[in-house]
Amino acid sequence: AQSVSQHNHHVILSEAASLELGCNYSYGGTVNLFWYVQYPGQHLQLLLKYFSGDPLVKGIKGFEAEFIKSKFSFNLRKPSVQWSDTAEYFCAVIPYSSASKIIFGSGTRLSIRP
Amino acid sequence: EAGVTQFPSHSVIEKGQTVTLRCDPISGHDNLYWYRRVMGKEIKFLLHFVKESKQDESGMPNNRFLAERTGGTYSTLKVQPAELEDSGVYFCASSRGEEQFFGPGTRLTVL
């Protein structure tokens, strides 16, 4: 079945640690890729997106993600996390075939120890 | 510019009752979406309006769910009668172009 997989359900890190959250998708055609974040008590908001071009995309708050087409992956990275990065992170895909319907992964809860 | 708003923020009802959720999109956004997250699982698409027309309702779980968007402004999602498995967080999003802007969600608990 077509899906978006996030490898980690809950990640716990100390401040200043490096972060990488894995995301793989199983759609065979062209896709648009996204990472969304939901901070505690706040709305879902867009962290970054990839449509085409440079496969390394920069987002807000120092986050970046790399699209590796051969691996169907779009991993999220941040070199040094802060306590304020505590949130839930969602990888998401819009397959070209589905117009604008977003397909979300199950989310990764990130907890940062101060 | 006001964001997407949803009402109520929480709703607790008993099985068999009816609940209506409301979403007010960002002004000028023709596209309006409903999504649902059940029991900490993935957020799943329910349906998509373009103005007042249903563009895609492939994610609606069954005929107990009815979505409307009269006049192409706000939208309502009615669940009648509610079942236990309908509990979850219902998100609304709107867009003018490619980026969808999400509301805070309505947490529905069916007892």
PDB file of C-alpha atoms in Angstrom:
ATOM      1  CA  ALA A   1       0.000   0.000   0.000  1.00  0.00           C
ATOM      2  CA  GLN A   2       1.123   3.541  -0.679  1.00  0.00           C
ATOM      3  CA  SER A   3       2.238   5.199   2.527  1.00  0.00           C
ATOM      4  CA  VAL A   4       4.588   7.519   4.362  1.00  0.00           C
ATOM      5  CA  SER A   5       6.738   5.926   7.067  1.00  0.00           C
ATOM      6  CA  GLN A   6       8.429   7.694   9.931  1.00  0.00           C
ATOM      7  CA  HIS A   7      10.955   5.466  11.617  1.00  0.00           C
ATOM      8  CA  ASN A   8      10.836   6.817  15.134  1.00  0.00           C
ATOM      9  CA  HIS A   9       7.765   7.271  17.281  1.00  0.00           C
ATOM     10  CA  HIS A  10       9.522   9.156  20.078  1.00  0.00           C
ATOM     11  CA  VAL A  11      13.023  10.633  20.107  1.00  0.00           C
ATOM     12  CA  ILE A  12      14.667  12.054  23.229  1.00  0.00           C
ATOM     13  CA  LEU A  13      17.766  14.217  22.891  1.00  0.00           C
ATOM     14  CA  SER A  14      19.795  16.596  24.986  1.00  0.00           C
ATOM     15  CA  GLU A  15      20.209  20.218  23.963  1.00  0.00           C
ATOM     16  CA  ALA A  16      22.946  20.758  21.348  1.00  0.00           C
ATOM     17  CA  ALA A  17      22.664  17.191  20.081  1.00  0.00           C
ATOM     18  CA  SER A  18      22.261  16.618  16.364  1.00  0.00           C
ATOM     19  CA  LEU A  19      18.919  15.464  15.033  1.00  0.00           C
ATOM     20  CA  GLU A  20      17.929  13.276  12.135  1.00  0.00           C
ATOM     21  CA  LEU A  21      14.355  12.064  11.704  1.00  0.00           C
ATOM     22  CA  GLY A  22      13.798   9.461   9.054  1.00  0.00           C
ATOM     23  CA  CYS A  23      11.001   9.492   6.488  1.00  0.00           C
ATOM     24  CA  ASN A  24      10.352   7.137   3.608  1.00  0.00           C
ATOM     25  CA  TYR A  25       7.467   7.108   1.186  1.00  0.00           C
ATOM     26  CA  SER A  26       6.223   4.439  -1.163  1.00  0.00           C
ATOM     27  CA  TYR A  27       4.695   6.445  -4.025  1.00  0.00           C
ATOM     28  CA  GLY A  28       6.310   5.640  -7.347  1.00  0.00           C
ATOM     29  CA  GLY A  29       5.593   8.792  -9.292  1.00  0.00           C
ATOM     30  CA  THR A  30       6.416  12.432  -8.782  1.00  0.00           C
ATOM     31  CA  VAL A  31       5.688  13.749  -5.323  1.00  0.00           C
ATOM     32  CA  ASN A  32       5.866  16.979  -3.388  1.00  0.00           C
ATOM     33  CA  LEU A  33       7.414  16.493   0.042  1.00  0.00           C
ATOM     34  CA  PHE A  34       6.878  18.324   3.309  1.00  0.00           C
ATOM     35  CA  TRP A  35       7.765  18.382   6.954  1.00  0.00           C
ATOM     36  CA  TYR A  36       5.195  19.863   9.313  1.00  0.00           C
ATOM     37  CA  VAL A  37       5.692  20.595  13.002  1.00  0.00           C
ATOM     38  CA  GLN A  38       3.205  20.938  15.838  1.00  0.00           C
ATOM     39  CA  TYR A  39       4.568  22.668  18.941  1.00  0.00           C
ATOM     40  CA  PRO A  40       2.692  22.005  22.185  1.00  0.00           C
ATOM     41  CA  GLY A  41      -0.630  23.809  22.133  1.00  0.00           C
ATOM     42  CA  GLN A  42      -0.081  25.255  18.672  1.00  0.00           C
ATOM     43  CA  HIS A  43      -1.279  24.676  15.115  1.00  0.00           C
ATOM     44  CA  LEU A  44       0.396  22.420  12.623  1.00  0.00           C
ATOM     45  CA  GLN A  45       2.782  24.575  10.640  1.00  0.00           C
ATOM     46  CA  LEU A  46       4.992  24.038   7.638  1.00  0.00           C
ATOM     47  CA  LEU A  47       8.661  23.520   8.452  1.00  0.00           C
ATOM     48  CA  LEU A  48       9.938  23.039   4.900  1.00  0.00           C
ATOM     49  CA  LYS A  49       8.953  21.680   1.514  1.00  0.00           C
ATOM     50  CA  TYR A  50      10.483  20.175  -1.608  1.00  0.00           C
ATOM     51  CA  PHE A  51       8.896  20.401  -5.031  1.00  0.00           C
ATOM     52  CA  SER A  52      11.862  20.282  -7.405  1.00  0.00           C
ATOM     53  CA  GLY A  53      15.426  21.520  -7.858  1.00  0.00           C
ATOM     54  CA  ASP A  54      18.122  21.304  -5.195  1.00  0.00           C
ATOM     55  CA  PRO A  55      17.371  18.167  -3.159  1.00  0.00           C
ATOM     56  CA  LEU A  56      18.739  19.803   0.001  1.00  0.00           C
ATOM     57  CA  VAL A  57      16.103  22.199   1.269  1.00  0.00           C
ATOM     58  CA  LYS A  58      16.361  24.681   4.093  1.00  0.00           C
ATOM     59  CA  GLY A  59      13.450  25.399   6.374  1.00  0.00           C
ATOM     60  CA  ILE A  60      12.659  27.591   9.331  1.00  0.00           C
ATOM     61  CA  LYS A  61      14.524  27.480  12.651  1.00  0.00           C
ATOM     62  CA  GLY A  62      17.665  25.892  11.221  1.00  0.00           C
ATOM     63  CA  PHE A  63      16.023  22.720   9.932  1.00  0.00           C
ATOM     64  CA  GLU A  64      16.915  21.136   6.624  1.00  0.00           C
ATOM     65  CA  ALA A  65      15.870  18.031   4.732  1.00  0.00           C
ATOM     66  CA  GLU A  66      17.424  16.022   1.938  1.00  0.00           C
ATOM     67  CA  PHE A  67      15.426  14.354  -0.805  1.00  0.00           C
ATOM     68  CA  ILE A  68      17.068  11.145  -2.015  1.00  0.00           C
ATOM     69  CA  LYS A  69      14.971   9.920  -4.907  1.00  0.00           C
ATOM     70  CA  SER A  70      16.668   6.525  -5.196  1.00  0.00           C
ATOM     71  CA  LYS A  71      15.880   5.784  -1.562  1.00  0.00           C
ATOM     72  CA  PHE A  72      12.404   7.351  -1.545  1.00  0.00           C
ATOM     73  CA  SER A  73      13.553   9.267   1.513  1.00  0.00           C
ATOM     74  CA  PHE A  74      13.184  12.788   2.851  1.00  0.00           C
ATOM     75  CA  ASN A  75      15.002  12.886   6.190  1.00  0.00           C
ATOM     76  CA  LEU A  76      14.850  15.917   8.440  1.00  0.00           C
ATOM     77  CA  ARG A  77      18.014  17.211  10.096  1.00  0.00           C
ATOM     78  CA  LYS A  78      19.178  19.865  12.490  1.00  0.00           C
ATOM     79  CA  PRO A  79      22.819  20.106  13.607  1.00  0.00           C
ATOM     80  CA  SER A  80      22.110  21.355  17.135  1.00  0.00           C
ATOM     81  CA  VAL A  81      18.698  21.123  18.761  1.00  0.00           C
ATOM     82  CA  GLN A  82      17.267  23.463  21.363  1.00  0.00           C
ATOM     83  CA  TRP A  83      14.742  22.881  24.112  1.00  0.00           C
ATOM     84  CA  SER A  84      12.245  24.910  22.046  1.00  0.00           C
ATOM     85  CA  ASP A  85      12.371  22.239  19.331  1.00  0.00           C
ATOM     86  CA  THR A  86      10.279  19.978  21.540  1.00  0.00           C
ATOM     87  CA  ALA A  87       7.305  19.186  19.301  1.00  0.00           C
ATOM     88  CA  GLU A  88       5.757  16.561  17.091  1.00  0.00           C
ATOM     89  CA  TYR A  89       7.110  16.342  13.540  1.00  0.00           C
ATOM     90  CA  PHE A  90       5.189  15.000  10.576  1.00  0.00           C
ATOM     91  CA  CYS A  91       6.585  13.971   7.244  1.00  0.00           C
ATOM     92  CA  ALA A  92       4.054  14.387   4.437  1.00  0.00           C
ATOM     93  CA  VAL A  93       3.659  13.772   0.737  1.00  0.00           C
ATOM     94  CA  ILE A  94       1.376  15.042  -1.976  1.00  0.00           C
ATOM     95  CA  PRO A  95       1.530  12.621  -4.899  1.00  0.00           C
ATOM     96  CA  TYR A  96       0.924  14.374  -8.202  1.00  0.00           C
ATOM     97  CA  SER A  97      -1.902  11.925  -8.825  1.00  0.00           C
ATOM     98  CA  SER A  98      -3.810  13.029  -5.736  1.00  0.00           C
ATOM     99  CA  ALA A  99      -4.097  16.739  -6.528  1.00  0.00           C
ATOM    100  CA  SER A 100      -3.637  18.491  -3.198  1.00  0.00           C
ATOM    101  CA  LYS A 101      -4.499  15.704  -0.744  1.00  0.00           C
ATOM    102  CA  ILE A 102      -1.725  15.489   1.879  1.00  0.00           C
ATOM    103  CA  ILE A 103      -0.633  12.016   2.975  1.00  0.00           C
ATOM    104  CA  PHE A 104       0.945  12.202   6.432  1.00  0.00           C
ATOM    105  CA  GLY A 105       3.295   9.928   8.282  1.00  0.00           C
ATOM    106  CA  SER A 106       2.390   8.880  11.812  1.00  0.00           C
ATOM    107  CA  GLY A 107       4.515  11.581  13.418  1.00  0.00           C
ATOM    108  CA  THR A 108       7.630  11.619  15.581  1.00  0.00           C
ATOM    109  CA  ARG A 109       7.481  13.146  19.009  1.00  0.00           C
ATOM    110  CA  LEU A 110      10.733  14.944  19.835  1.00  0.00           C
ATOM    111  CA  SER A 111      11.578  15.674  23.462  1.00  0.00           C
ATOM    112  CA  ILE A 112      14.596  17.822  24.263  1.00  0.00           C
ATOM    113  CA  ARG A 113      16.162  17.637  27.705  1.00  0.00           C
ATOM    114  CA  PRO A 114      17.361  21.091  28.877  1.00  0.00           C
TER     115      PRO A 114
ATOM    116  CA  GLU B   1      -4.369  38.221   8.735  1.00  0.00           C
ATOM    117  CA  ALA B   2      -6.417  35.837  10.859  1.00  0.00           C
ATOM    118  CA  GLY B   3      -5.545  32.171  10.608  1.00  0.00           C
ATOM    119  CA  VAL B   4      -7.793  29.174  10.203  1.00  0.00           C
ATOM    120  CA  THR B   5     -10.145  28.897  13.147  1.00  0.00           C
ATOM    121  CA  GLN B   6     -12.113  25.920  14.370  1.00  0.00           C
ATOM    122  CA  PHE B   7     -14.975  25.606  16.806  1.00  0.00           C
ATOM    123  CA  PRO B   8     -15.316  24.070  19.294  1.00  0.00           C
ATOM    124  CA  SER B   9     -11.831  23.315  20.531  1.00  0.00           C
ATOM    125  CA  HIS B  10     -13.129  20.325  22.469  1.00  0.00           C
ATOM    126  CA  SER B  11     -16.335  18.340  22.333  1.00  0.00           C
ATOM    127  CA  VAL B  12     -17.385  15.447  24.540  1.00  0.00           C
ATOM    128  CA  ILE B  13     -20.519  13.608  23.493  1.00  0.00           C
ATOM    129  CA  GLU B  14     -22.134  10.253  24.052  1.00  0.00           C
ATOM    130  CA  LYS B  15     -22.351   7.534  21.460  1.00  0.00           C
ATOM    131  CA  GLY B  16     -25.387   8.078  19.257  1.00  0.00           C
ATOM    132  CA  GLN B  17     -25.436  11.852  19.625  1.00  0.00           C
ATOM    133  CA  THR B  18     -24.799  14.359  16.876  1.00  0.00           C
ATOM    134  CA  VAL B  19     -21.900  16.796  16.744  1.00  0.00           C
ATOM    135  CA  THR B  20     -21.181  19.596  14.298  1.00  0.00           C
ATOM    136  CA  LEU B  21     -17.681  20.961  13.879  1.00  0.00           C
ATOM    137  CA  ARG B  22     -17.043  24.295  12.224  1.00  0.00           C
ATOM    138  CA  CYS B  23     -14.070  25.617  10.296  1.00  0.00           C
ATOM    139  CA  ASP B  24     -13.477  29.182   9.184  1.00  0.00           C
ATOM    140  CA  PRO B  25     -10.726  29.333   6.575  1.00  0.00           C
ATOM    141  CA  ILE B  26      -8.400  32.201   5.905  1.00  0.00           C
ATOM    142  CA  SER B  27     -10.266  34.884   3.978  1.00  0.00           C
ATOM    143  CA  GLY B  28      -9.863  34.458   0.229  1.00  0.00           C
ATOM    144  CA  HIS B  29      -8.810  30.820   0.372  1.00  0.00           C
ATOM    145  CA  ASP B  30     -10.930  28.824  -2.059  1.00  0.00           C
ATOM    146  CA  ASN B  31      -9.535  25.469  -0.965  1.00  0.00           C
ATOM    147  CA  LEU B  32     -10.696  23.968   2.309  1.00  0.00           C
ATOM    148  CA  TYR B  33      -9.683  20.575   3.651  1.00  0.00           C
ATOM    149  CA  TRP B  34     -10.733  18.370   6.527  1.00  0.00           C
ATOM    150  CA  TYR B  35      -8.336  15.879   8.124  1.00  0.00           C
ATOM    151  CA  ARG B  36      -8.618  13.606  11.145  1.00  0.00           C
ATOM    152  CA  ARG B  37      -6.140  12.095  13.559  1.00  0.00           C
ATOM    153  CA  VAL B  38      -7.420   9.112  15.505  1.00  0.00           C
ATOM    154  CA  MET B  39      -5.709   7.632  18.589  1.00  0.00           C
ATOM    155  CA  GLY B  40      -2.240   9.065  17.890  1.00  0.00           C
ATOM    156  CA  LYS B  41      -2.098   7.543  14.438  1.00  0.00           C
ATOM    157  CA  GLU B  42      -1.360   9.415  11.247  1.00  0.00           C
ATOM    158  CA  ILE B  43      -3.363  12.436  10.204  1.00  0.00           C
ATOM    159  CA  LYS B  44      -5.730  11.278   7.462  1.00  0.00           C
ATOM    160  CA  PHE B  45      -7.404  13.268   4.715  1.00  0.00           C
ATOM    161  CA  LEU B  46     -11.190  13.378   4.786  1.00  0.00           C
ATOM    162  CA  LEU B  47     -12.233  15.747   2.021  1.00  0.00           C
ATOM    163  CA  HIS B  48     -11.430  18.811  -0.054  1.00  0.00           C
ATOM    164  CA  PHE B  49     -13.681  21.687  -1.067  1.00  0.00           C
ATOM    165  CA  VAL B  50     -12.995  24.141  -3.833  1.00  0.00           C
ATOM    166  CA  LYS B  51     -15.275  27.017  -2.973  1.00  0.00           C
ATOM    167  CA  GLU B  52     -18.604  25.325  -2.239  1.00  0.00           C
ATOM    168  CA  SER B  53     -17.964  22.204  -4.338  1.00  0.00           C
ATOM    169  CA  LYS B  54     -16.594  18.919  -3.045  1.00  0.00           C
ATOM    170  CA  GLN B  55     -13.470  18.259  -5.082  1.00  0.00           C
ATOM    171  CA  ASP B  56     -12.491  15.025  -3.363  1.00  0.00           C
ATOM    172  CA  GLU B  57     -14.350  13.234  -0.601  1.00  0.00           C
ATOM    173  CA  SER B  58     -12.523   9.931  -0.893  1.00  0.00           C
ATOM    174  CA  GLY B  59     -11.404  10.017   2.736  1.00  0.00           C
ATOM    175  CA  MET B  60     -14.828  10.294   4.336  1.00  0.00           C
ATOM    176  CA  PRO B  61     -15.170   7.171   6.496  1.00  0.00           C
ATOM    177  CA  ASN B  62     -18.889   6.493   5.984  1.00  0.00           C
ATOM    178  CA  ASN B  63     -22.265   8.139   5.517  1.00  0.00           C
ATOM    179  CA  ARG B  64     -22.449   9.219   9.154  1.00  0.00           C
ATOM    180  CA  PHE B  65     -20.174  12.082   8.170  1.00  0.00           C
ATOM    181  CA  LEU B  66     -21.571  15.051   6.256  1.00  0.00           C
ATOM    182  CA  ALA B  67     -19.525  18.063   5.233  1.00  0.00           C
ATOM    183  CA  GLU B  68     -20.907  21.269   3.825  1.00  0.00           C
ATOM    184  CA  ARG B  69     -19.515  24.581   2.704  1.00  0.00           C
ATOM    185  CA  THR B  70     -22.433  26.762   1.811  1.00  0.00           C
ATOM    186  CA  GLY B  71     -21.456  29.948   0.034  1.00  0.00           C
ATOM    187  CA  GLY B  72     -17.863  28.862  -0.183  1.00  0.00           C
ATOM    188  CA  THR B  73     -16.873  30.408   3.117  1.00  0.00           C
ATOM    189  CA  TYR B  74     -16.942  28.450   6.367  1.00  0.00           C
ATOM    190  CA  SER B  75     -17.453  24.702   6.464  1.00  0.00           C
ATOM    191  CA  THR B  76     -19.189  22.340   8.842  1.00  0.00           C
ATOM    192  CA  LEU B  77     -18.557  18.665   9.455  1.00  0.00           C
ATOM    193  CA  LYS B  78     -21.438  16.823  11.067  1.00  0.00           C
ATOM    194  CA  VAL B  79     -21.178  13.388  12.594  1.00  0.00           C
ATOM    195  CA  GLN B  80     -24.541  11.702  13.081  1.00  0.00           C
ATOM    196  CA  PRO B  81     -24.804   9.419  14.966  1.00  0.00           C
ATOM    197  CA  ALA B  82     -21.387   9.488  16.579  1.00  0.00           C
ATOM    198  CA  GLU B  83     -19.607   6.218  17.354  1.00  0.00           C
ATOM    199  CA  LEU B  84     -16.738   5.501  19.734  1.00  0.00           C
ATOM    200  CA  GLU B  85     -14.234   5.152  16.876  1.00  0.00           C
ATOM    201  CA  ASP B  86     -14.975   8.719  15.747  1.00  0.00           C
ATOM    202  CA  SER B  87     -12.967  10.070  18.675  1.00  0.00           C
ATOM    203  CA  GLY B  88      -9.908  12.003  17.599  1.00  0.00           C
ATOM    204  CA  VAL B  89      -8.707  15.406  16.530  1.00  0.00           C
ATOM    205  CA  TYR B  90     -10.331  16.937  13.464  1.00  0.00           C
ATOM    206  CA  PHE B  91      -8.177  19.427  11.600  1.00  0.00           C
ATOM    207  CA  CYS B  92      -9.234  21.916   9.007  1.00  0.00           C
ATOM    208  CA  ALA B  93      -6.854  23.535   6.539  1.00  0.00           C
ATOM    209  CA  SER B  94      -7.211  26.124   3.824  1.00  0.00           C
ATOM    210  CA  SER B  95      -5.102  27.242   0.917  1.00  0.00           C
ATOM    211  CA  ARG B  96      -4.991  29.627  -1.977  1.00  0.00           C
ATOM    212  CA  GLY B  97      -2.028  27.938  -3.649  1.00  0.00           C
ATOM    213  CA  GLU B  98       0.219  25.046  -2.714  1.00  0.00           C
ATOM    214  CA  GLU B  99       0.698  25.601   1.011  1.00  0.00           C
ATOM    215  CA  GLN B 100      -2.089  24.486   3.312  1.00  0.00           C
ATOM    216  CA  PHE B 101      -2.567  26.409   6.555  1.00  0.00           C
ATOM    217  CA  PHE B 102      -3.966  24.415   9.414  1.00  0.00           C
ATOM    218  CA  GLY B 103      -6.348  25.299  12.192  1.00  0.00           C
ATOM    219  CA  PRO B 104      -5.848  24.280  15.827  1.00  0.00           C
ATOM    220  CA  GLY B 105      -8.127  21.271  15.530  1.00  0.00           C
ATOM    221  CA  THR B 106     -11.227  20.117  17.379  1.00  0.00           C
ATOM    222  CA  ARG B 107     -10.709  17.296  19.853  1.00  0.00           C
ATOM    223  CA  LEU B 108     -13.776  15.054  19.750  1.00  0.00           C
ATOM    224  CA  THR B 109     -14.350  12.485  22.463  1.00  0.00           C
ATOM    225  CA  VAL B 110     -17.213  10.031  22.058  1.00  0.00           C
ATOM    226  CA  LEU B 111     -18.102   8.184  25.268  1.00  0.00           C
TER     227      LEU B 111
END
